[in-house]
mmCIF file of C-alpha atoms and ligand atoms in Angstrom:
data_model
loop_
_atom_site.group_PDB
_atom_site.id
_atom_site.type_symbol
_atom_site.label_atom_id
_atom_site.label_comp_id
_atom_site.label_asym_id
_atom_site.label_seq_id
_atom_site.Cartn_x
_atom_site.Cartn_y
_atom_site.Cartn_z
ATOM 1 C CA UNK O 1101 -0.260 9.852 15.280
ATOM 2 C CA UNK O 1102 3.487 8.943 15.086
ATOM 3 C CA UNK O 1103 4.429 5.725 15.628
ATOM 4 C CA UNK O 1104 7.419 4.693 17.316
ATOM 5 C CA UNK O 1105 9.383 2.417 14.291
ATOM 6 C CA UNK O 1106 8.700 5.087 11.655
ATOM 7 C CA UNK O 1107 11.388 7.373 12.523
ATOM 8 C CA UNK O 1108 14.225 3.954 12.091
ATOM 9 C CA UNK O 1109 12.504 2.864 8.980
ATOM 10 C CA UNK O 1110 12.972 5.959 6.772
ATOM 11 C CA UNK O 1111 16.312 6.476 8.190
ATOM 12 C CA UNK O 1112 17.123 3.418 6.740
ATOM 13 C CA UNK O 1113 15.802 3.725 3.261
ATOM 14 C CA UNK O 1114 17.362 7.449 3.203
ATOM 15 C CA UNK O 1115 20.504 6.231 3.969
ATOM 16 C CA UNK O 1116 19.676 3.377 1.179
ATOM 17 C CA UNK O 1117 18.434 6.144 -1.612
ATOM 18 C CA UNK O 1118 21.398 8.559 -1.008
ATOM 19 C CA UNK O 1119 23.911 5.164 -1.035
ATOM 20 C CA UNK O 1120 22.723 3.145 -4.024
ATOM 21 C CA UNK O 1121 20.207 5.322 -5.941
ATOM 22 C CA UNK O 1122 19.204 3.698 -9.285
ATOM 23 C CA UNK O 1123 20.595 0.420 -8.953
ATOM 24 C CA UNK O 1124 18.600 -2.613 -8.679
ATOM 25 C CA UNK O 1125 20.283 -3.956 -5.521
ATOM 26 C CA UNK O 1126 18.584 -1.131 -4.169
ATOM 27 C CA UNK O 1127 16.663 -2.597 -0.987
ATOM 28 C CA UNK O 1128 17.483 -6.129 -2.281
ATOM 29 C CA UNK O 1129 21.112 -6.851 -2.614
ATOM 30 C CA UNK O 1130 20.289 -10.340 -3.820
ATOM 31 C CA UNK O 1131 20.306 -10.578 -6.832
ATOM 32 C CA UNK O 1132 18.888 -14.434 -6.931
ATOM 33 C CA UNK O 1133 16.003 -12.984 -5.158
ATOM 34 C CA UNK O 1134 15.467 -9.828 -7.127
ATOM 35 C CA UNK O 1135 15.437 -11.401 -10.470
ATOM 36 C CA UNK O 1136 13.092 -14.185 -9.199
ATOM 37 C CA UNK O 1137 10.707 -11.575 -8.132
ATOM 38 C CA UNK O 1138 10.721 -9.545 -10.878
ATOM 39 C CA UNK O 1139 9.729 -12.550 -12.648
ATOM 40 C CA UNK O 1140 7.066 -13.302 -10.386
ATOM 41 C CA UNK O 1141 5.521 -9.662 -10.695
ATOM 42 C CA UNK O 1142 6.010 -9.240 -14.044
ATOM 43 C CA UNK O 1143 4.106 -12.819 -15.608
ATOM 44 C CA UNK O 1144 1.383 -11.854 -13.319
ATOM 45 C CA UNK O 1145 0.499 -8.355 -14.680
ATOM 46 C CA UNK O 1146 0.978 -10.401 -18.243
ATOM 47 C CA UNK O 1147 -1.001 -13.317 -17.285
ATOM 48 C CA UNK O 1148 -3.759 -10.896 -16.448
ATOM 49 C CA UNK O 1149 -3.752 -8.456 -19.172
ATOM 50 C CA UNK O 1150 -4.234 -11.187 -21.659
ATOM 51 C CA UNK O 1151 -7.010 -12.392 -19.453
ATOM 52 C CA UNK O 1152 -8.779 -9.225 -18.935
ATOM 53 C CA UNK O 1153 -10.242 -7.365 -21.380
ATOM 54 C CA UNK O 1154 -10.400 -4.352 -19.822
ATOM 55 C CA UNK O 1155 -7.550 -2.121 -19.169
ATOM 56 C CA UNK O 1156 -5.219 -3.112 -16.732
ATOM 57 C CA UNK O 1157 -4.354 -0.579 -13.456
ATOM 58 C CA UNK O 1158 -1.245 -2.227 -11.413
ATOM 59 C CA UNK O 1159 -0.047 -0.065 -8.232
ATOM 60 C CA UNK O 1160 3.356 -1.287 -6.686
ATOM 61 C CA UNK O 1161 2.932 0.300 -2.718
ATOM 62 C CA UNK O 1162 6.079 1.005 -1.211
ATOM 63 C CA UNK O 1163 7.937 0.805 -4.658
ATOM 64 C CA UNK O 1164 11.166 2.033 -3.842
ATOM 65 C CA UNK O 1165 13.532 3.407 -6.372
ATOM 66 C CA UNK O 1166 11.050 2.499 -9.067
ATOM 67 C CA UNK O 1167 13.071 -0.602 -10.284
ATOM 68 C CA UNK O 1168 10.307 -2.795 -10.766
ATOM 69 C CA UNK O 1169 7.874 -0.502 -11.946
ATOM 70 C CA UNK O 1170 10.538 0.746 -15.026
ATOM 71 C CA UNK O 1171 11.530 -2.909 -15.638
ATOM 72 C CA UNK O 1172 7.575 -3.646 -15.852
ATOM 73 C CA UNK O 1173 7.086 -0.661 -17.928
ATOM 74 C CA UNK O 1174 9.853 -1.797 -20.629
ATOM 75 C CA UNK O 1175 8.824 -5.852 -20.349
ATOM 76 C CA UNK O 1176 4.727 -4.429 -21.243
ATOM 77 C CA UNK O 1177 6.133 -2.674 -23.977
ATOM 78 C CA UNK O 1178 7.896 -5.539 -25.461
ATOM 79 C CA UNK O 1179 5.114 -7.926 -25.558
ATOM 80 C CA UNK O 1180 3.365 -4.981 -27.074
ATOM 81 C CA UNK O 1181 0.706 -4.647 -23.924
ATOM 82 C CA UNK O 1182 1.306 -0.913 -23.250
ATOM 83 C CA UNK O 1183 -2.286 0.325 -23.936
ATOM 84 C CA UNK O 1184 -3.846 -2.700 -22.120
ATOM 85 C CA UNK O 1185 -1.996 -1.179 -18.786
ATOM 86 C CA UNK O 1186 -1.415 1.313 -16.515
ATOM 87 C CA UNK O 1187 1.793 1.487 -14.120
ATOM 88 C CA UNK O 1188 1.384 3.625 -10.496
ATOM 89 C CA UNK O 1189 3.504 3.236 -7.481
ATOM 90 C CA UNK O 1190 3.204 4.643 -4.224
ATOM 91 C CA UNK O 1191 6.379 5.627 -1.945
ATOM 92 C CA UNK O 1192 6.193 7.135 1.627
ATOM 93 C CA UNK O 1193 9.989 8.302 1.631
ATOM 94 C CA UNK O 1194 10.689 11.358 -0.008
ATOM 95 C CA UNK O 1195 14.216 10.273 -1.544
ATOM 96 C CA UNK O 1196 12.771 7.103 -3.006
ATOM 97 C CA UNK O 1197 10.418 8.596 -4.024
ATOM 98 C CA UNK O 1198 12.646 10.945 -5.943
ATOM 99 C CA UNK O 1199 14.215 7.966 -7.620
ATOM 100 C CA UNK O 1200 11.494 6.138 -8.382
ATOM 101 C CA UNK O 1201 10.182 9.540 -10.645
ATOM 102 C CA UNK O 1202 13.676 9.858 -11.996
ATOM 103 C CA UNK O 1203 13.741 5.694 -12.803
ATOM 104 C CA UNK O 1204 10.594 5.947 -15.117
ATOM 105 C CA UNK O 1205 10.529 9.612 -16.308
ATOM 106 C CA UNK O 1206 10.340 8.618 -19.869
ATOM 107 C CA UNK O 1207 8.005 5.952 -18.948
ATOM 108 C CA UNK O 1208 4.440 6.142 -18.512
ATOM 109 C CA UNK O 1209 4.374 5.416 -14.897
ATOM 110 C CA UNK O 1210 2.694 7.726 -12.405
ATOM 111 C CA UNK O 1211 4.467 7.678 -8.929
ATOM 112 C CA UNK O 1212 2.896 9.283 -6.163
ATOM 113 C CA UNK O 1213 3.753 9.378 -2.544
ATOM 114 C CA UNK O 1214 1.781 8.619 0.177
ATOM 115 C CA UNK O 1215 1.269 5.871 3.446
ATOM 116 C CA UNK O 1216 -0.490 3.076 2.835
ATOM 117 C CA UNK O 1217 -1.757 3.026 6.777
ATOM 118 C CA UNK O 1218 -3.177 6.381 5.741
ATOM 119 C CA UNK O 1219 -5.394 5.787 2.734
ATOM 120 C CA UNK O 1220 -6.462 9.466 2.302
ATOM 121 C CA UNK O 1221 -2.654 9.892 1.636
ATOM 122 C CA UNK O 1222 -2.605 7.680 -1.643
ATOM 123 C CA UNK O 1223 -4.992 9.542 -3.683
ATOM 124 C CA UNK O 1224 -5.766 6.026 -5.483
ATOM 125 C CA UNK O 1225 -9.518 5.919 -5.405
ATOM 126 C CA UNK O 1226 -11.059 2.443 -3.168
ATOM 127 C CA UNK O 1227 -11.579 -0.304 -5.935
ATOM 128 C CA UNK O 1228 -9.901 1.265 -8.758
ATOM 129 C CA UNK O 1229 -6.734 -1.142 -8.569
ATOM 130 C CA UNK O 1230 -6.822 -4.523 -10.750
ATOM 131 C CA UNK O 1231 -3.575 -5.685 -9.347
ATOM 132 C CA UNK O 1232 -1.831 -4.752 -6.106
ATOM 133 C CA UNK O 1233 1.942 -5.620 -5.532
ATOM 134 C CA UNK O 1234 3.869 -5.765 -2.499
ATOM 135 C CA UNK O 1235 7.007 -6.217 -2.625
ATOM 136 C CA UNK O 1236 8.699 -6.722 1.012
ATOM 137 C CA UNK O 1237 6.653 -3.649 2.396
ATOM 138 C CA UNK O 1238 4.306 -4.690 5.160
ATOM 139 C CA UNK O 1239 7.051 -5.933 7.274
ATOM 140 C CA UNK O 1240 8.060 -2.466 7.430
ATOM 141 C CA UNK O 1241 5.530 -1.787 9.325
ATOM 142 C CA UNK O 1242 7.028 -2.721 13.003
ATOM 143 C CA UNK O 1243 3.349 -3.606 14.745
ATOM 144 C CA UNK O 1244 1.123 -6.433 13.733
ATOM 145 C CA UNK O 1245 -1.811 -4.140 14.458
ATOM 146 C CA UNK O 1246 -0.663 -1.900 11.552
ATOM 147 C CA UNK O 1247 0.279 -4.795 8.885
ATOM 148 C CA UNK O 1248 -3.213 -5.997 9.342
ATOM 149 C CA UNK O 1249 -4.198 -2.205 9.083
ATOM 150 C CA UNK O 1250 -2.067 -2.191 5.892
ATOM 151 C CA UNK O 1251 -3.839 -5.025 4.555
ATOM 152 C CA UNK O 1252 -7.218 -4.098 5.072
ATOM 153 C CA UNK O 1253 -6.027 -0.653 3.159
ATOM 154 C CA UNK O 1254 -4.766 -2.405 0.319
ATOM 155 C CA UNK O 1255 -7.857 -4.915 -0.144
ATOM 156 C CA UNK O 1256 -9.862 -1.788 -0.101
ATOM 157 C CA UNK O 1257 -8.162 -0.212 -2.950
ATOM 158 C CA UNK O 1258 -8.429 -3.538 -5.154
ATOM 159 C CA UNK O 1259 -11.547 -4.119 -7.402
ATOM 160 C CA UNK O 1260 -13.867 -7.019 -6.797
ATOM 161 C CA UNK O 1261 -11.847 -10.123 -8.498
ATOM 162 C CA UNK O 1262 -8.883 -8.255 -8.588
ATOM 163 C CA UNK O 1263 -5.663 -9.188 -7.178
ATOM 164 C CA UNK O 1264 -2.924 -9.357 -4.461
ATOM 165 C CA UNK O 1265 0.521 -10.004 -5.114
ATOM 166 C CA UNK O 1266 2.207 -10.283 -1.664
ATOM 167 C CA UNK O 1267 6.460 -10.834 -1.536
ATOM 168 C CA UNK O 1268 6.909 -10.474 2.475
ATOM 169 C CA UNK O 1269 9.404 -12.415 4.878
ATOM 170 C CA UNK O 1270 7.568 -15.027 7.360
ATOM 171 C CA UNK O 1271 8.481 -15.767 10.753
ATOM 172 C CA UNK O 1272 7.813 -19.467 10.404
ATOM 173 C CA UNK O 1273 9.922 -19.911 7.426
ATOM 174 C CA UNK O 1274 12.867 -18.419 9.163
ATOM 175 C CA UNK O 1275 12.222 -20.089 11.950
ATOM 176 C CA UNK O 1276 12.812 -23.437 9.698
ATOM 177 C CA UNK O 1277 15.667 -22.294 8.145
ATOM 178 C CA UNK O 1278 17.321 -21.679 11.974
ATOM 179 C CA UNK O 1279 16.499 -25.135 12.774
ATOM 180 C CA UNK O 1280 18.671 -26.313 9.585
ATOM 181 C CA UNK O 1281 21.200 -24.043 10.925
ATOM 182 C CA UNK O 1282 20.972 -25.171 13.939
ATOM 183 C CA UNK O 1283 22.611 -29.058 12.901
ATOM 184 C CA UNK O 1284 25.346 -26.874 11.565
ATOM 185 C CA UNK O 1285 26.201 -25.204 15.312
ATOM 186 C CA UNK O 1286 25.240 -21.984 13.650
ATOM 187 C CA UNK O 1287 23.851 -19.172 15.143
ATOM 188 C CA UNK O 1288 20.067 -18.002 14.248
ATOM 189 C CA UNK O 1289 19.143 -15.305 11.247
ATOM 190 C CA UNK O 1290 17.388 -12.312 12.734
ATOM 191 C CA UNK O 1291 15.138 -9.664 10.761
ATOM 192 C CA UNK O 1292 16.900 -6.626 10.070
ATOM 193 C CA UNK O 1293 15.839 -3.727 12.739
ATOM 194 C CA UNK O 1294 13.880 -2.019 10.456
ATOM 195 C CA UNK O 1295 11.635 -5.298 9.924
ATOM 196 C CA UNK O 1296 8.940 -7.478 11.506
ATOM 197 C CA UNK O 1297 8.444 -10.451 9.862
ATOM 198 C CA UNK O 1298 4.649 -11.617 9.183
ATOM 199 C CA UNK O 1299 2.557 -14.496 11.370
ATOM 200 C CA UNK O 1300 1.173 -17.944 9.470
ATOM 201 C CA UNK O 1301 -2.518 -16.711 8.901
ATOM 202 C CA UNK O 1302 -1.781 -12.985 7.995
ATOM 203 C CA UNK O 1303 -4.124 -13.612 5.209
ATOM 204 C CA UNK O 1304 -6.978 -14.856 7.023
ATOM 205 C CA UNK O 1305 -9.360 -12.274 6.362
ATOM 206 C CA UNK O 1306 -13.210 -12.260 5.258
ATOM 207 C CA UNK O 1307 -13.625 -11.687 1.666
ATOM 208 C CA UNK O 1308 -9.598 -12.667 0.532
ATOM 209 C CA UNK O 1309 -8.870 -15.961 -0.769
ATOM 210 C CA UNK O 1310 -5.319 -17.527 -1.892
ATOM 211 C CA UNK O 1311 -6.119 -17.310 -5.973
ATOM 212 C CA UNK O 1312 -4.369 -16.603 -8.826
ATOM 213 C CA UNK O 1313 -5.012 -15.962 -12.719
ATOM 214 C CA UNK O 1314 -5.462 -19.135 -14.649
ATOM 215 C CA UNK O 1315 -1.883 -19.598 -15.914
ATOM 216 C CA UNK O 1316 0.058 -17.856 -13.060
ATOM 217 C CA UNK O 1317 1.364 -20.792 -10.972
ATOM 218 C CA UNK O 1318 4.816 -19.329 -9.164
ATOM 219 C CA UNK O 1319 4.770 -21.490 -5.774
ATOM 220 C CA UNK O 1320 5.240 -19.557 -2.705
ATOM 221 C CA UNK O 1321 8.354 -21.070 -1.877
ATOM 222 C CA UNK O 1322 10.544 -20.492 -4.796
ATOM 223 C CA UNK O 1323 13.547 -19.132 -2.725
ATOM 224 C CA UNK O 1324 13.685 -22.193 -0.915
ATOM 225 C CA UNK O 1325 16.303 -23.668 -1.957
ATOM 226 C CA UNK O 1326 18.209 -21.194 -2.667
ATOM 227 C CA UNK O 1327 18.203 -19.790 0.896
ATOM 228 C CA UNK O 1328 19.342 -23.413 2.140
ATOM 229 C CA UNK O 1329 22.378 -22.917 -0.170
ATOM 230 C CA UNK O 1330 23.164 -19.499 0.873
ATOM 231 C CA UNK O 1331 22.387 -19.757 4.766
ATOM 232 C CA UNK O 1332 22.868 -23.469 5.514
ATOM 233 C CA UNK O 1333 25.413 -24.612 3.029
ATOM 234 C CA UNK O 1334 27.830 -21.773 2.301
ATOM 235 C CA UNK O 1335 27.820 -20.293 5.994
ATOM 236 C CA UNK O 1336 28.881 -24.045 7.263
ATOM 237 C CA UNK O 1337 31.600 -23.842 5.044
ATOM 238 C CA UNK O 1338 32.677 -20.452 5.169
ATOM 239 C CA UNK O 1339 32.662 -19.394 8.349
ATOM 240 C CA UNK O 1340 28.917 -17.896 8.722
ATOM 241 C CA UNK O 1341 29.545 -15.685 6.069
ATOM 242 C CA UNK O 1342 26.988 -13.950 4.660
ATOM 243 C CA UNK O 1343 28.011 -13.620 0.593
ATOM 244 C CA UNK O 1344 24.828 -13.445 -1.067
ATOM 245 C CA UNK O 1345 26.039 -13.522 -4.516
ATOM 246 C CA UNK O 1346 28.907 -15.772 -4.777
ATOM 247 C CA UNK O 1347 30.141 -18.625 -7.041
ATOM 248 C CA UNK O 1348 29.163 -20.776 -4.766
ATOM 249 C CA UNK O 1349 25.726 -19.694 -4.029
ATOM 250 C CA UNK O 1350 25.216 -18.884 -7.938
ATOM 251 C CA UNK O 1351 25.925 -21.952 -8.763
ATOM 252 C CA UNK O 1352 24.529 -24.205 -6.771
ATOM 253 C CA UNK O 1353 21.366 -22.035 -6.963
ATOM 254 C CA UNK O 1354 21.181 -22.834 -10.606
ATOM 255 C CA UNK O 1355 22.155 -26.401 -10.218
ATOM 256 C CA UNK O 1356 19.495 -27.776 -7.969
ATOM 257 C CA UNK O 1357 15.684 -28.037 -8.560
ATOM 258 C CA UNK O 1358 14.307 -24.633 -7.549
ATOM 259 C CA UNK O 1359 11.992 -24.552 -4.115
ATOM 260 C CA UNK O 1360 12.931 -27.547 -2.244
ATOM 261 C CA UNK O 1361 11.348 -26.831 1.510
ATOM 262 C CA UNK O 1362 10.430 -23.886 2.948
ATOM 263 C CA UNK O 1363 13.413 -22.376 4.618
ATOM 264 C CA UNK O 1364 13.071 -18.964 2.397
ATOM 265 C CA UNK O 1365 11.568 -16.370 5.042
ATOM 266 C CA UNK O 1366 10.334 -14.703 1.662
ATOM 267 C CA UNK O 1367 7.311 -16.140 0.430
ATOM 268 C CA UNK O 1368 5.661 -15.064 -2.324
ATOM 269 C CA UNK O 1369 1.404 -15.233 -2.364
ATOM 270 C CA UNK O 1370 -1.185 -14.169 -4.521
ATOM 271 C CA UNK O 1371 -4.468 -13.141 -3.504
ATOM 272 C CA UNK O 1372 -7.771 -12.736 -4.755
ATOM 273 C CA UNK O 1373 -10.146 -9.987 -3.705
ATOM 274 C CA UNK O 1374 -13.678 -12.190 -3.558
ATOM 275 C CA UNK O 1375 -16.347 -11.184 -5.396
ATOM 276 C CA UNK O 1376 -19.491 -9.597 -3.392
ATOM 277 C CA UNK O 1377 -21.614 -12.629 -3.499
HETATM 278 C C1 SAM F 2522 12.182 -3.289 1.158
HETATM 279 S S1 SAM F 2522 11.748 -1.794 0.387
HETATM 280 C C2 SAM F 2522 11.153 -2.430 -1.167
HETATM 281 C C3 SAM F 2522 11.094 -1.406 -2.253
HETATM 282 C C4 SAM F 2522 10.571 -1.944 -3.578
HETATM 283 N N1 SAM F 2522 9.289 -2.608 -3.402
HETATM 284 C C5 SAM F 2522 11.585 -2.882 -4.168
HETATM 285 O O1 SAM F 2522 11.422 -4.096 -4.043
HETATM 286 O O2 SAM F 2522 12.545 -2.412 -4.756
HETATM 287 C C6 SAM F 2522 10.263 -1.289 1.208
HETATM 288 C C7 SAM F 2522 9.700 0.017 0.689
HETATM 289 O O3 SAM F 2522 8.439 0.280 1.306
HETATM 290 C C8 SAM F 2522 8.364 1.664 1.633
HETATM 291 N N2 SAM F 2522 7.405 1.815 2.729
HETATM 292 C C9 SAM F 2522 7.570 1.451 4.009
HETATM 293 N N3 SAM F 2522 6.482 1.749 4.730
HETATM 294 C C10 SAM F 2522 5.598 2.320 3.879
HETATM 295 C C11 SAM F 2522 4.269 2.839 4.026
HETATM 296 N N4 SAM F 2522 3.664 2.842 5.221
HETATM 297 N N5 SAM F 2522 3.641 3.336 2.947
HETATM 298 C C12 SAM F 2522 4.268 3.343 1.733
HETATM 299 N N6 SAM F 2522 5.526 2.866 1.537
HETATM 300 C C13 SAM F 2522 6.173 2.359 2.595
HETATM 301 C C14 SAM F 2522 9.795 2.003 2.017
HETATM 302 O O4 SAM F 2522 10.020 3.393 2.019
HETATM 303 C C15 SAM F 2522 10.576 1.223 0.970
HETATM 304 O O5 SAM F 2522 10.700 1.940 -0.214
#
């Protein structure tokens, strides 16, 4: 059955495919944030893949234009890991998911579409996956009842001792970075309207613990600071403006020690399917 957010969220990201296409500010026009996830994504599919022996299968659900999955595909090929792993994504809108083919056609990199509330869509068999990434995708999903859905999908796909690699926006984060508005006289940030953000405990689930690979240590809060800078500092001083890659917020993004607080409503966690004891 329909739901009553899905007809505003792929309205959105058509409007996004047929407006920025290829770029990487596609979906995420920050490009602080972007680069800082790639970076987070991409040392944990190396991190494992020298760990593992096996072969390593990574599915990116909900992978847009196909950005990350091409920039993983030419970063495992330059650390010569190709033949230790395979690249999928999965993308429910029909332009992205055009992209995200076009993005990596000389890549291997299968890209399939599908829902991931509707697991016989995804044609990913259950425990096949070593290493799940989601990258801002449950809080698509405008109903808590169907993020936890979503997440109960996406464990299911993982193997045993696999992994999780959750990017999402939290409500309690943004709630702290409204109060450090708030001693500015500046109004609160609100989700976009095609977003709900996620509740502290999302993760709470039987069988799922907060674990990463040995040598994987990217704190959850890495945007921190740099979200102080751009929504605390720079709208005091200019005028609430929202300039998300300016001098000022480049600079002073570099300058100071990277995740101070927790005023980023992106959080970044890694989780471990738990082995059947
Ligand atoms: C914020 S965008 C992020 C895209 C990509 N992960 C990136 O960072 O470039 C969220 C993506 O999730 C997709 N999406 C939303 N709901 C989905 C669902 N139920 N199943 C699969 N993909 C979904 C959207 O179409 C969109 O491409």
């Amino acid at each position: 059955m329909k739901n009553d957010y899905e007809d505003k969220v792929m309205d959105h990201y058509t409007k996004v495919a047929q407006t920025v296409g290829l770029a990487s500010s596609c979906t995420m026009e920050d490009e602080y944030i972007r680069a800082g996830e790639t970076r987070a994504i991409l040392s944990l599919v190396e991190t494992a893949a020298r760990n593992i022996p096996e072969r390593l299968r990574v599915l990116d659900v909900g992978c847009g234009n196909g950005y990350t999955l091409r920039t993983l595909a030419e970063q495992i090929r330059n650390v010569g890991l190709e033949d230790r792993v395979e690249l999928m994504g999965v993308e429910k809108n029909p332009d992205l998911l055009q992209l995200a083919r076009k993005m990596n056609e000389d890549w291997p990199v299968v890209v399939v579409g599908g829902d991931m509330l509707c697991p016989g869509t995804l044609a990913i068999d259950p425990g096949s996956v070593d290493i799940c990434v989601s990258q801002r995708v449950v809080i698509n999903l405008m109903d808590p009842a169907d993020q936890q859905t979503a997440l109960g999908n996406l464990v299911k796909l993982v193997k045993s001792g696999g992994h999780l690699l959750f990017i999402e926006c939290f409500q309690d984060a943004l709630d702290n970075l409204n109060a450090a508005r708030k001693e500015f006289g500046l109004e609160p940030n609100v989700p976009a309207i095609h977003n709900l953000y996620l509740p502290p405990g999302f993760f709470d689930m039987p069988g799922l613990e907060e674990a990463a690979p040995a040598g994987w240590d990217i704190r959850p809060n890495i945007f921190s600071t740099h979200y102080y800078v751009q929504r605390v500092l720079q709208s005091a001083l200019r005028g609430n403006v929202i300039d998300r890659n300016s001098n000022f917020v480049r600079f002073f993004s570099a300058a100071l020690p990277e995740g101070v607080g927790d005023y980023s409503p992106i959080r970044i966690h890694c989780l471990r399917k738990k082995p059947a004891e």
